[in-house]
PDB file of C-alpha atoms in Angstrom:
ATOM      1  CA  MET A   1      -5.116  17.224   7.687  1.00 58.00           C
ATOM      2  CA  SER A   2      -6.227  13.954   9.254  1.00 72.00           C
ATOM      3  CA  GLU A   3      -4.624  12.682  12.446  1.00 78.00           C
ATOM      4  CA  ARG A   4      -1.933  10.055  11.898  1.00 85.00           C
ATOM      5  CA  MET A   5      -2.480   6.517  13.202  1.00 86.00           C
ATOM      6  CA  LEU A   6       0.917   5.042  14.043  1.00 86.00           C
ATOM      7  CA  LEU A   7       1.363   1.331  14.670  1.00 86.00           C
ATOM      8  CA  THR A   8       4.661  -0.194  15.795  1.00 85.00           C
ATOM      9  CA  GLN A   9       5.383  -3.783  14.831  1.00 83.00           C
ATOM     10  CA  VAL A  10       6.648  -5.466  17.998  1.00 81.00           C
ATOM     11  CA  LEU A  11       6.732  -9.103  16.887  1.00 72.00           C
ATOM     12  CA  PRO A  12       8.573  -9.560  14.641  1.00 74.00           C
ATOM     13  CA  VAL A  13      10.434  -6.342  15.427  1.00 79.00           C
ATOM     14  CA  GLY A  14       9.684  -3.757  12.780  1.00 81.00           C
ATOM     15  CA  PRO A  15       9.167  -0.061  12.069  1.00 82.00           C
ATOM     16  CA  SER A  16       6.368   2.284  13.027  1.00 91.00           C
ATOM     17  CA  VAL A  17       3.980   2.666  10.104  1.00 94.00           C
ATOM     18  CA  ASP A  18       1.362   5.368   9.551  1.00 95.00           C
ATOM     19  CA  ILE A  19      -1.754   3.410   8.544  1.00 95.00           C
ATOM     20  CA  SER A  20      -3.721   6.572   7.821  1.00 94.00           C
ATOM     21  CA  ASP A  21      -2.224   6.771   4.308  1.00 94.00           C
ATOM     22  CA  ALA A  22      -2.406   4.411   1.333  1.00 95.00           C
ATOM     23  CA  ASP A  23       1.071   2.925   1.780  1.00 95.00           C
ATOM     24  CA  GLY A  24       0.426   2.217   5.444  1.00 95.00           C
ATOM     25  CA  ARG A  25      -2.907   0.632   4.646  1.00 96.00           C
ATOM     26  CA  ALA A  26      -1.267  -1.612   2.048  1.00 97.00           C
ATOM     27  CA  TRP A  27       1.334  -2.647   4.626  1.00 95.00           C
ATOM     28  CA  LEU A  28      -1.395  -3.478   7.157  1.00 96.00           C
ATOM     29  CA  GLU A  29      -3.243  -5.535   4.562  1.00 97.00           C
ATOM     30  CA  SER A  30      -0.087  -7.541   3.896  1.00 96.00           C
ATOM     31  CA  VAL A  31       0.432  -8.170   7.620  1.00 95.00           C
ATOM     32  CA  TYR A  32      -3.083  -9.598   7.974  1.00 97.00           C
ATOM     33  CA  ALA A  33      -3.171 -11.507   4.678  1.00 96.00           C
ATOM     34  CA  PRO A  34      -4.603 -14.988   5.409  1.00 94.00           C
ATOM     35  CA  ASP A  35      -3.344 -18.261   4.039  1.00 91.00           C
ATOM     36  CA  PRO A  36      -4.977 -19.261   0.725  1.00 91.00           C
ATOM     37  CA  GLY A  37      -7.973 -21.557   0.766  1.00 91.00           C
ATOM     38  CA  PRO A  38     -10.453 -22.049   3.629  1.00 94.00           C
ATOM     39  CA  PHE A  39      -9.321 -19.967   6.605  1.00 96.00           C
ATOM     40  CA  VAL A  40     -11.110 -19.167   9.868  1.00 97.00           C
ATOM     41  CA  ARG A  41     -10.241 -16.177  11.998  1.00 97.00           C
ATOM     42  CA  LEU A  42     -11.617 -15.152  15.360  1.00 97.00           C
ATOM     43  CA  ASN A  43     -11.407 -11.393  15.913  1.00 97.00           C
ATOM     44  CA  MET A  44     -12.234  -9.916  19.321  1.00 96.00           C
ATOM     45  CA  ILE A  45     -11.477  -6.895  21.477  1.00 95.00           C
ATOM     46  CA  THR A  46     -10.986  -6.981  25.240  1.00 95.00           C
ATOM     47  CA  SER A  47     -10.118  -4.690  28.097  1.00 95.00           C
ATOM     48  CA  LEU A  48      -7.211  -5.533  30.392  1.00 94.00           C
ATOM     49  CA  THR A  49      -9.818  -7.043  32.733  1.00 93.00           C
ATOM     50  CA  GLY A  50     -11.192  -9.409  30.084  1.00 92.00           C
ATOM     51  CA  SER A  51     -14.364  -7.500  29.214  1.00 92.00           C
ATOM     52  CA  ALA A  52     -15.597  -7.675  25.608  1.00 90.00           C
ATOM     53  CA  ALA A  53     -17.638  -4.495  26.099  1.00 87.00           C
ATOM     54  CA  GLY A  54     -16.907  -0.981  27.280  1.00 87.00           C
ATOM     55  CA  PRO A  55     -18.857   1.321  29.618  1.00 87.00           C
ATOM     56  CA  ASP A  56     -21.862   1.555  27.277  1.00 85.00           C
ATOM     57  CA  GLY A  57     -22.197  -2.233  27.005  1.00 83.00           C
ATOM     58  CA  THR A  58     -20.808  -2.429  23.467  1.00 85.00           C
ATOM     59  CA  SER A  59     -17.378  -3.130  22.009  1.00 89.00           C
ATOM     60  CA  GLU A  60     -17.503   0.238  20.230  1.00 88.00           C
ATOM     61  CA  SER A  61     -16.647   2.099  23.437  1.00 89.00           C
ATOM     62  CA  LEU A  62     -13.519  -0.036  23.874  1.00 92.00           C
ATOM     63  CA  SER A  63     -12.296   0.602  20.317  1.00 94.00           C
ATOM     64  CA  ASN A  64     -10.318   3.403  18.681  1.00 95.00           C
ATOM     65  CA  ARG A  65      -9.515   4.503  15.119  1.00 95.00           C
ATOM     66  CA  ALA A  66      -6.541   2.188  14.681  1.00 96.00           C
ATOM     67  CA  ASP A  67      -8.541  -0.795  15.955  1.00 96.00           C
ATOM     68  CA  ARG A  68     -11.328   0.003  13.512  1.00 95.00           C
ATOM     69  CA  ALA A  69      -8.745   0.192  10.713  1.00 96.00           C
ATOM     70  CA  VAL A  70      -7.446  -3.258  11.663  1.00 97.00           C
ATOM     71  CA  LEU A  71     -11.026  -4.531  11.800  1.00 96.00           C
ATOM     72  CA  GLY A  72     -11.642  -3.192   8.294  1.00 95.00           C
ATOM     73  CA  VAL A  73      -8.539  -4.936   6.939  1.00 97.00           C
ATOM     74  CA  ILE A  74      -9.477  -8.263   8.561  1.00 97.00           C
ATOM     75  CA  ARG A  75     -12.988  -8.026   7.128  1.00 96.00           C
ATOM     76  CA  GLY A  76     -11.564  -7.061   3.749  1.00 96.00           C
ATOM     77  CA  HIS A  77      -9.675 -10.364   3.618  1.00 97.00           C
ATOM     78  CA  ALA A  78     -12.799 -12.373   4.514  1.00 97.00           C
ATOM     79  CA  ASP A  79     -15.623 -13.706   2.375  1.00 97.00           C
ATOM     80  CA  VAL A  80     -18.012 -13.686   5.341  1.00 97.00           C
ATOM     81  CA  VAL A  81     -18.304 -12.172   8.817  1.00 97.00           C
ATOM     82  CA  ILE A  82     -19.957 -14.473  11.369  1.00 97.00           C
ATOM     83  CA  VAL A  83     -21.679 -12.999  14.415  1.00 95.00           C
ATOM     84  CA  GLY A  84     -24.123 -14.223  17.043  1.00 93.00           C
ATOM     85  CA  ALA A  85     -27.630 -12.820  17.367  1.00 90.00           C
ATOM     86  CA  GLN A  86     -26.899 -11.687  20.931  1.00 88.00           C
ATOM     87  CA  SER A  87     -24.216  -9.329  19.601  1.00 87.00           C
ATOM     88  CA  VAL A  88     -26.617  -8.034  16.971  1.00 86.00           C
ATOM     89  CA  ARG A  89     -29.185  -7.259  19.661  1.00 86.00           C
ATOM     90  CA  ALA A  90     -26.642  -5.691  22.033  1.00 83.00           C
ATOM     91  CA  GLU A  91     -24.703  -3.614  19.507  1.00 83.00           C
ATOM     92  CA  GLY A  92     -27.134  -3.035  16.639  1.00 78.00           C
ATOM     93  CA  TYR A  93     -24.477  -4.091  14.149  1.00 80.00           C
ATOM     94  CA  ILE A  94     -24.086  -2.783  10.609  1.00 79.00           C
ATOM     95  CA  VAL A  95     -23.714  -4.841   7.448  1.00 83.00           C
ATOM     96  CA  PRO A  96     -20.016  -4.950   6.456  1.00 85.00           C
ATOM     97  CA  ARG A  97     -19.202  -3.340   3.108  1.00 83.00           C
ATOM     98  CA  SER A  98     -16.561  -5.821   2.009  1.00 87.00           C
ATOM     99  CA  ALA A  99     -17.941  -9.220   3.072  1.00 93.00           C
ATOM    100  CA  ARG A 100     -21.184 -11.125   3.509  1.00 94.00           C
ATOM    101  CA  LEU A 101     -22.671 -11.107   6.994  1.00 94.00           C
ATOM    102  CA  ALA A 102     -23.865 -14.351   8.599  1.00 96.00           C
ATOM    103  CA  VAL A 103     -25.915 -14.109  11.806  1.00 95.00           C
ATOM    104  CA  VAL A 104     -26.219 -17.218  13.965  1.00 96.00           C
ATOM    105  CA  THR A 105     -29.552 -17.461  15.801  1.00 93.00           C
ATOM    106  CA  ARG A 106     -31.938 -19.988  17.279  1.00 88.00           C
ATOM    107  CA  SER A 107     -35.070 -17.860  17.319  1.00 85.00           C
ATOM    108  CA  GLY A 108     -34.553 -15.211  14.650  1.00 84.00           C
ATOM    109  CA  ASP A 109     -34.821 -12.481  17.290  1.00 85.00           C
ATOM    110  CA  LEU A 110     -32.629  -9.704  15.888  1.00 84.00           C
ATOM    111  CA  SER A 111     -34.402  -6.855  17.671  1.00 80.00           C
ATOM    112  CA  GLY A 112     -32.392  -3.637  17.656  1.00 74.00           C
ATOM    113  CA  HIS A 113     -30.485  -4.560  14.500  1.00 75.00           C
ATOM    114  CA  ARG A 114     -29.244  -2.076  11.891  1.00 70.00           C
ATOM    115  CA  LEU A 115     -28.890  -4.731   9.195  1.00 74.00           C
ATOM    116  CA  ASP A 116     -30.115  -2.724   6.229  1.00 62.00           C
ATOM    117  CA  ALA A 117     -28.396  -4.345   3.265  1.00 58.00           C
ATOM    118  CA  SER A 118     -30.861  -3.058   0.681  1.00 56.00           C
ATOM    119  CA  ALA A 119     -29.767   0.595   0.542  1.00 54.00           C
ATOM    120  CA  ASP A 120     -26.560  -0.004  -1.407  1.00 60.00           C
ATOM    121  CA  GLY A 121     -27.597  -3.145  -3.282  1.00 67.00           C
ATOM    122  CA  ALA A 122     -25.627  -5.424  -0.961  1.00 72.00           C
ATOM    123  CA  PRO A 123     -26.477  -9.135  -0.946  1.00 84.00           C
ATOM    124  CA  PRO A 124     -28.937 -10.376   1.693  1.00 90.00           C
ATOM    125  CA  VAL A 125     -27.776 -10.986   5.227  1.00 92.00           C
ATOM    126  CA  LEU A 126     -27.395 -14.724   5.823  1.00 96.00           C
ATOM    127  CA  VAL A 127     -29.351 -15.829   8.890  1.00 95.00           C
ATOM    128  CA  LEU A 128     -28.318 -19.279  10.063  1.00 97.00           C
ATOM    129  CA  CYS A 129     -30.821 -21.086  12.280  1.00 96.00           C
ATOM    130  CA  PRO A 130     -31.832 -24.658  13.210  1.00 95.00           C
ATOM    131  CA  GLN A 131     -33.529 -26.407  10.287  1.00 95.00           C
ATOM    132  CA  PRO A 132     -36.879 -26.874  12.102  1.00 94.00           C
ATOM    133  CA  ARG A 133     -37.014 -23.117  12.765  1.00 92.00           C
ATOM    134  CA  VAL A 134     -36.528 -21.943   9.167  1.00 95.00           C
ATOM    135  CA  ALA A 135     -40.185 -21.140   8.433  1.00 94.00           C
ATOM    136  CA  ALA A 136     -40.687 -19.293  11.727  1.00 92.00           C
ATOM    137  CA  VAL A 137     -37.467 -17.293  11.366  1.00 92.00           C
ATOM    138  CA  ARG A 138     -38.265 -16.445   7.741  1.00 92.00           C
ATOM    139  CA  ALA A 139     -41.688 -15.127   8.798  1.00 91.00           C
ATOM    140  CA  ARG A 140     -40.168 -13.130  11.634  1.00 89.00           C
ATOM    141  CA  LEU A 141     -37.653 -11.468   9.302  1.00 89.00           C
ATOM    142  CA  ALA A 142     -40.023 -11.023   6.358  1.00 87.00           C
ATOM    143  CA  GLU A 143     -39.327  -7.280   6.104  1.00 85.00           C
ATOM    144  CA  MET A 144     -35.545  -7.657   6.245  1.00 86.00           C
ATOM    145  CA  ASN A 145     -33.265  -8.301   3.288  1.00 85.00           C
ATOM    146  CA  ALA A 146     -32.237 -11.721   4.594  1.00 90.00           C
ATOM    147  CA  GLU A 147     -31.620 -15.241   3.348  1.00 94.00           C
ATOM    148  CA  VAL A 148     -32.568 -17.750   6.042  1.00 95.00           C
ATOM    149  CA  VAL A 149     -30.375 -20.862   6.000  1.00 97.00           C
ATOM    150  CA  GLY A 150     -31.311 -24.011   7.890  1.00 96.00           C
ATOM    151  CA  VAL A 151     -28.411 -25.777   9.649  1.00 96.00           C
ATOM    152  CA  PRO A 152     -28.565 -29.151  11.449  1.00 94.00           C
ATOM    153  CA  ALA A 153     -28.593 -28.361  15.169  1.00 93.00           C
ATOM    154  CA  ASP A 154     -27.808 -30.156  18.414  1.00 93.00           C
ATOM    155  CA  ALA A 155     -30.698 -31.349  20.596  1.00 89.00           C
ATOM    156  CA  ASP A 156     -30.776 -28.010  22.459  1.00 88.00           C
ATOM    157  CA  GLY A 157     -30.817 -25.994  19.223  1.00 87.00           C
ATOM    158  CA  THR A 158     -27.130 -25.051  19.300  1.00 92.00           C
ATOM    159  CA  LEU A 159     -25.494 -24.693  15.892  1.00 96.00           C
ATOM    160  CA  GLU A 160     -22.127 -26.446  15.870  1.00 96.00           C
ATOM    161  CA  PRO A 161     -19.350 -24.353  14.238  1.00 97.00           C
ATOM    162  CA  ARG A 162     -18.334 -27.070  11.766  1.00 97.00           C
ATOM    163  CA  ARG A 163     -21.909 -27.165  10.468  1.00 97.00           C
ATOM    164  CA  ILE A 164     -22.020 -23.371  10.300  1.00 98.00           C
ATOM    165  CA  LEU A 165     -18.839 -23.354   8.227  1.00 98.00           C
ATOM    166  CA  ALA A 166     -20.128 -26.175   5.997  1.00 98.00           C
ATOM    167  CA  ALA A 167     -23.255 -24.139   5.198  1.00 97.00           C
ATOM    168  CA  LEU A 168     -21.087 -21.140   4.305  1.00 98.00           C
ATOM    169  CA  HIS A 169     -18.624 -23.193   2.246  1.00 97.00           C
ATOM    170  CA  ALA A 170     -21.587 -24.542   0.267  1.00 97.00           C
ATOM    171  CA  ARG A 171     -22.231 -20.930  -0.786  1.00 96.00           C
ATOM    172  CA  GLY A 172     -18.616 -20.370  -1.816  1.00 96.00           C
ATOM    173  CA  LEU A 173     -17.712 -18.449   1.363  1.00 97.00           C
ATOM    174  CA  GLU A 174     -14.438 -20.050   2.439  1.00 96.00           C
ATOM    175  CA  SER A 175     -12.480 -17.334   4.251  1.00 97.00           C
ATOM    176  CA  SER A 176     -14.370 -16.290   7.376  1.00 97.00           C
ATOM    177  CA  VAL A 177     -13.970 -14.171  10.480  1.00 98.00           C
ATOM    178  CA  CYS A 178     -16.046 -14.792  13.593  1.00 97.00           C
ATOM    179  CA  GLU A 179     -16.578 -11.646  15.663  1.00 95.00           C
ATOM    180  CA  GLY A 180     -18.336 -13.270  18.608  1.00 88.00           C
ATOM    181  CA  GLY A 181     -19.840 -12.521  21.017  1.00 89.00           C
ATOM    182  CA  PRO A 182     -18.077 -14.474  23.754  1.00 92.00           C
ATOM    183  CA  THR A 183     -20.400 -17.511  23.677  1.00 93.00           C
ATOM    184  CA  LEU A 184     -20.051 -18.037  19.936  1.00 95.00           C
ATOM    185  CA  ALA A 185     -16.306 -17.367  20.100  1.00 95.00           C
ATOM    186  CA  GLY A 186     -15.927 -19.999  22.809  1.00 94.00           C
ATOM    187  CA  ARG A 187     -17.811 -22.537  20.676  1.00 95.00           C
ATOM    188  CA  PHE A 188     -15.515 -21.913  17.703  1.00 96.00           C
ATOM    189  CA  ILE A 189     -12.454 -22.433  19.910  1.00 95.00           C
ATOM    190  CA  ALA A 190     -13.931 -25.593  21.469  1.00 94.00           C
ATOM    191  CA  ALA A 191     -14.696 -26.991  18.008  1.00 95.00           C
ATOM    192  CA  GLY A 192     -11.050 -26.632  16.986  1.00 94.00           C
ATOM    193  CA  VAL A 193     -11.873 -24.833  13.732  1.00 96.00           C
ATOM    194  CA  VAL A 194     -10.035 -21.534  14.318  1.00 96.00           C
ATOM    195  CA  ASP A 195      -6.818 -21.042  12.346  1.00 95.00           C
ATOM    196  CA  GLU A 196      -5.952 -17.634  13.797  1.00 96.00           C
ATOM    197  CA  VAL A 197      -7.101 -15.596  16.785  1.00 96.00           C
ATOM    198  CA  CYS A 198      -6.805 -11.805  16.431  1.00 97.00           C
ATOM    199  CA  VAL A 199      -7.143  -9.946  19.726  1.00 97.00           C
ATOM    200  CA  THR A 200      -7.121  -6.216  20.337  1.00 97.00           C
ATOM    201  CA  VAL A 201      -6.276  -5.398  23.959  1.00 97.00           C
ATOM    202  CA  ALA A 202      -7.552  -1.977  25.002  1.00 96.00           C
ATOM    203  CA  PRO A 203      -5.684  -0.193  27.840  1.00 95.00           C
ATOM    204  CA  ALA A 204      -8.812  -0.033  29.995  1.00 93.00           C
ATOM    205  CA  LEU A 205      -9.827  -1.477  33.364  1.00 92.00           C
ATOM    206  CA  THR A 206     -13.464  -2.146  32.547  1.00 89.00           C
ATOM    207  CA  PRO A 207     -15.567  -4.225  34.969  1.00 87.00           C
ATOM    208  CA  SER A 208     -16.034  -7.705  33.544  1.00 86.00           C
ATOM    209  CA  SER A 209     -18.762 -10.287  34.090  1.00 82.00           C
ATOM    210  CA  GLY A 210     -16.731 -13.044  32.444  1.00 82.00           C
ATOM    211  CA  PRO A 211     -13.911 -13.792  29.997  1.00 87.00           C
ATOM    212  CA  PHE A 212     -14.160 -12.289  26.520  1.00 88.00           C
ATOM    213  CA  ILE A 213     -13.471 -15.772  25.098  1.00 90.00           C
ATOM    214  CA  PRO A 214     -14.620 -18.602  27.388  1.00 88.00           C
ATOM    215  CA  VAL A 215     -12.126 -21.460  26.970  1.00 88.00           C
ATOM    216  CA  GLY A 216     -12.419 -24.871  28.606  1.00 84.00           C
ATOM    217  CA  ALA A 217      -9.614 -26.972  30.038  1.00 77.00           C
ATOM    218  CA  ALA A 218      -9.920 -29.492  27.200  1.00 74.00           C
ATOM    219  CA  ASP A 219      -9.857 -26.865  24.425  1.00 83.00           C
ATOM    220  CA  ASP A 220      -6.778 -26.401  22.251  1.00 84.00           C
ATOM    221  CA  PRO A 221      -6.792 -22.806  20.987  1.00 84.00           C
ATOM    222  CA  PRO A 222      -4.083 -21.408  18.699  1.00 84.00           C
ATOM    223  CA  GLY A 223      -1.075 -20.445  20.790  1.00 87.00           C
ATOM    224  CA  ALA A 224       1.833 -19.579  18.495  1.00 91.00           C
ATOM    225  CA  VAL A 225       2.435 -15.825  18.255  1.00 93.00           C
ATOM    226  CA  ALA A 226       2.232 -14.797  14.599  1.00 93.00           C
ATOM    227  CA  GLY A 227       2.580 -11.068  15.171  1.00 93.00           C
ATOM    228  CA  MET A 228       1.936  -8.155  17.505  1.00 94.00           C
ATOM    229  CA  LEU A 229       1.379  -4.467  16.868  1.00 95.00           C
ATOM    230  CA  VAL A 230       1.121  -1.578  19.330  1.00 94.00           C
ATOM    231  CA  ASP A 231      -0.343   1.855  18.609  1.00 93.00           C
ATOM    232  CA  GLN A 232       0.491   5.216  20.148  1.00 91.00           C
ATOM    233  CA  SER A 233      -2.537   4.996  22.472  1.00 92.00           C
ATOM    234  CA  GLY A 234      -1.352   1.775  24.121  1.00 93.00           C
ATOM    235  CA  PHE A 235      -3.660  -0.602  22.270  1.00 95.00           C
ATOM    236  CA  SER A 236      -2.023  -3.893  21.271  1.00 96.00           C
ATOM    237  CA  TYR A 237      -2.988  -6.192  18.398  1.00 97.00           C
ATOM    238  CA  LEU A 238      -1.988  -9.814  18.882  1.00 96.00           C
ATOM    239  CA  ARG A 239      -2.294 -12.693  16.409  1.00 96.00           C
ATOM    240  CA  LEU A 240      -2.114 -16.311  17.526  1.00 96.00           C
ATOM    241  CA  ARG A 241      -1.937 -19.229  15.091  1.00 94.00           C
ATOM    242  CA  ARG A 242      -1.873 -22.968  15.456  1.00 86.00           C
ATOM    243  CA  ARG A 243       1.591 -24.400  15.926  1.00 80.00           C
ATOM    244  CA  PRO A 244       2.974 -26.284  12.907  1.00 74.00           C
TER     245      PRO A 244
END
């Protein structure tokens, strides 16, 4: 018999629900159901000290089973998962089963990736890069099942989040979740395009080299609490939305 995964709804106050069974999973899916139409989520995990990575340098060592279940539900509601190339290199990354994957990169350097989308007939990974770099990135990823998409870039090669989203919307991918890393997450916040921030806080005091979401003084991130869950291991799951 599998171990139960109990979550307690703290805000608004609610019952403890076992998300290891079908009814609990359906409840969790309803809690995280996005608004209809274009919707942008930012989903990150952090330690109590603000680290986006655990002892092994990846977010995986901060996570637990309940967090991965929440991650699966959030991805299941999305058309596309957006991630930076630095995260792909650091964590390997695996193509999501329920959504397209879009990797944001300047150079096309995805060394260390595990982005094999061909085994199960999944659609190609979308690789978003500056328009002048399309040919070079396409050549670099020639052996990968990838569709390279050119996006207008800033002078330094940075891809602005609104342009990233426009390229995805043009392909019919309207509901998205950005999973970072921290630099990309900070850019999405600064651009003012995030409708909801989902944060898992792990009960760990992991050394941190910087905030898991860098936010500037002029930024206006979502700040209205939409919900909060707590599991039996002390992990909390907070959702922040823009105020009406």
